[in-house]
Amino acid sequence: MRITVDTDRCVGAGQCVLSAPDVFDQDDDGLVTLVGADSGDFTDEDAVRKAGDLCPAQAIAVHEG
Ligand code: SF4
């Protein structure tokens, strides 16, 4: 699994951080950043998918495989 985020779309709603705080964070402007996502090895892939589903701005793309 791989994740990309589009900070141009992000509206800072923070749903992703609530769903998967080990993967997503927000910068000083409230925009999404990825935490420790370089490895592509996520302990809770369902939480990552849920974060992508819940994002109101469709700013999170989850690439399976
Ligand atoms: S849920 Fe979407 S809009 Fe909200 S902070 Fe995360 S990426 Fe940005």
Coordinates of N, CA and C and ligand atoms in Angstrom, one line a residue:
M1 N 0.8 -1.2 0.0 CA 0.0 0.0 0.0 C 0.9 1.2 0.0
R2 N 0.4 2.2 -0.8 CA 1.1 3.5 -0.8 C 0.1 4.6 -0.7
I3 N 0.5 5.7 -0.2 CA -0.5 6.8 0.0 C 0.1 8.1 -0.6
T4 N -0.7 8.8 -1.3 CA -0.3 10.2 -1.7 C -1.4 11.1 -1.2
V5 N -0.9 12.3 -0.9 CA -1.9 13.3 -0.4 C -1.7 14.6 -1.3
D6 N -2.8 15.3 -1.5 CA -2.8 16.5 -2.3 C -3.1 17.7 -1.4
T7 N -2.1 18.4 -1.0 CA -2.3 19.5 -0.1 C -3.0 20.7 -0.7
D8 N -3.1 20.7 -2.1 CA -3.9 21.7 -2.7 C -5.4 21.5 -2.5
R9 N -5.8 20.2 -2.3 CA -7.2 19.9 -2.0 C -7.5 19.9 -0.5
C10 N -6.5 19.6 0.3 CA -6.8 19.5 1.7 C -7.4 20.7 2.3
V11 N -8.5 20.6 3.1 CA -9.1 21.7 3.7 C -8.9 21.7 5.2
G12 N -8.0 20.8 5.7 CA -7.6 20.9 7.1 C -8.7 20.3 8.1
A13 N -9.5 19.5 7.6 CA -10.6 18.9 8.4 C -10.1 18.0 9.5
G14 N -8.9 17.4 9.3 CA -8.3 16.6 10.3 C -8.9 15.2 10.5
Q15 N -9.8 14.8 9.6 CA -10.4 13.5 9.8 C -9.4 12.4 9.6
C16 N -8.4 12.6 8.8 CA -7.4 11.6 8.5 C -6.5 11.4 9.8
V17 N -6.3 12.5 10.5 CA -5.4 12.4 11.7 C -6.2 11.6 12.8
L18 N -7.5 11.8 12.9 CA -8.3 11.1 13.9 C -8.3 9.6 13.5
S19 N -8.4 9.3 12.3 CA -8.5 7.9 11.8 C -7.2 7.1 12.0
A20 N -6.1 7.8 11.6 CA -4.8 7.1 11.5 C -3.7 8.0 11.9
P21 N -3.6 8.3 13.2 CA -2.6 9.3 13.7 C -1.2 8.9 13.5
D22 N -1.0 7.6 13.3 CA 0.4 7.1 13.1 C 0.9 7.4 11.6
V23 N -0.1 7.8 10.8 CA 0.2 7.9 9.4 C 0.1 9.4 8.9
F24 N -1.0 10.1 9.5 CA -1.3 11.4 9.0 C -1.0 12.4 10.2
D25 N -0.6 13.6 9.8 CA -0.5 14.7 10.8 C -0.9 16.0 10.0
Q26 N -1.0 17.1 10.7 CA -1.3 18.3 10.1 C -0.2 19.3 10.4
D27 N 0.2 20.1 9.4 CA 1.3 21.1 9.6 C 0.7 22.3 10.3
D28 N 1.5 23.4 10.4 CA 1.1 24.5 11.2 C -0.1 25.2 10.5
D29 N -0.3 25.0 9.2 CA -1.4 25.6 8.5 C -2.6 24.7 8.5
G30 N -2.5 23.5 9.2 CA -3.6 22.6 9.2 C -3.7 21.6 8.1
L31 N -2.7 21.7 7.2 CA -2.7 20.8 6.0 C -2.1 19.5 6.3
V32 N -2.6 18.5 5.6 CA -2.1 17.1 5.9 C -0.7 16.9 5.5
T33 N 0.0 16.2 6.4 CA 1.4 15.7 6.1 C 1.4 14.2 6.4
L34 N 2.3 13.5 5.8 CA 2.5 12.1 6.1 C 3.6 11.9 7.1
V35 N 3.3 10.9 8.0 CA 4.2 10.6 9.1 C 4.6 9.2 8.9
G36 N 5.9 8.9 8.7 CA 6.4 7.6 8.7 C 5.8 6.7 7.6
A37 N 5.4 7.3 6.5 CA 4.7 6.6 5.4 C 5.7 6.1 4.4
D38 N 6.9 6.4 4.6 CA 7.9 6.0 3.5 C 8.0 4.5 3.3
S39 N 7.9 3.8 4.3 CA 8.1 2.3 4.2 C 7.0 1.6 3.4
G40 N 5.8 2.2 3.3 CA 4.7 1.6 2.7 C 4.2 0.4 3.5
D41 N 4.6 0.3 4.7 CA 4.3 -0.8 5.6 C 3.4 -0.3 6.7
F42 N 2.1 -0.4 6.6 CA 1.2 0.1 7.6 C 0.7 -0.9 8.5
T43 N 0.7 -0.7 9.8 CA 0.2 -1.7 10.7 C -1.3 -1.8 10.7
D44 N -2.0 -0.7 10.4 CA -3.4 -0.8 10.3 C -3.9 -0.2 9.0
E45 N -3.9 -1.1 8.0 CA -4.3 -0.6 6.6 C -5.7 -0.2 6.6
D46 N -6.6 -0.8 7.4 CA -8.0 -0.4 7.4 C -8.2 1.0 7.8
A47 N -7.4 1.4 8.8 CA -7.5 2.8 9.3 C -7.0 3.7 8.2
V48 N -6.0 3.4 7.4 CA -5.6 4.2 6.3 C -6.7 4.3 5.3
R49 N -7.3 3.2 4.9 CA -8.4 3.2 4.0 C -9.5 4.1 4.5
K50 N -9.8 3.9 5.7 CA -10.9 4.7 6.3 C -10.6 6.2 6.3
A51 N -9.4 6.5 6.5 CA -9.0 8.0 6.4 C -9.2 8.5 5.0
G52 N -8.9 7.7 4.1 CA -9.1 8.1 2.7 C -10.5 8.3 2.4
D53 N -11.4 7.4 2.9 CA -12.8 7.5 2.6 C -13.4 8.7 3.3
L54 N -12.9 9.0 4.5 CA -13.6 10.0 5.3 C -13.1 11.4 4.9
C55 N -12.0 11.5 4.2 CA -11.5 12.9 3.9 C -12.6 13.6 3.0
P56 N -13.1 14.7 3.5 CA -14.1 15.4 2.8 C -13.7 16.1 1.5
A57 N -12.4 16.2 1.3 CA -11.8 16.9 0.1 C -11.2 15.9 -0.9
Q58 N -11.3 14.6 -0.6 CA -10.7 13.6 -1.5 C -9.2 13.9 -1.7
A59 N -8.6 14.3 -0.7 CA -7.2 14.7 -0.8 C -6.2 13.5 -0.6
I60 N -6.8 12.4 -0.2 CA -5.9 11.2 0.1 C -6.2 10.2 -0.9
A61 N -5.1 9.7 -1.6 CA -5.2 8.6 -2.5 C -4.5 7.4 -2.0
V62 N -5.2 6.3 -1.9 CA -4.6 5.1 -1.4 C -4.4 4.1 -2.5
H63 N -3.1 3.8 -2.7 CA -2.8 2.9 -3.8 C -2.5 1.5 -3.3
E64 N -3.3 0.6 -3.6 CA -3.1 -0.8 -3.1 C -2.0 -1.5 -3.8
G65 N -1.4 -2.4 -3.1 CA -0.3 -3.2 -3.7 C 1.1 -2.6 -3.4
Ligands
SF4_1 S1 -9.1 14.6 6.2 FE1 -8.6 15.4 4.1 S2 -9.0 17.5 4.3 FE2 -8.9 16.8 6.3 S3 -6.8 17.1 7.0 FE3 -6.9 15.0 6.2 S4 -6.4 15.3 4.0 FE4 -6.9 17.3 4.7

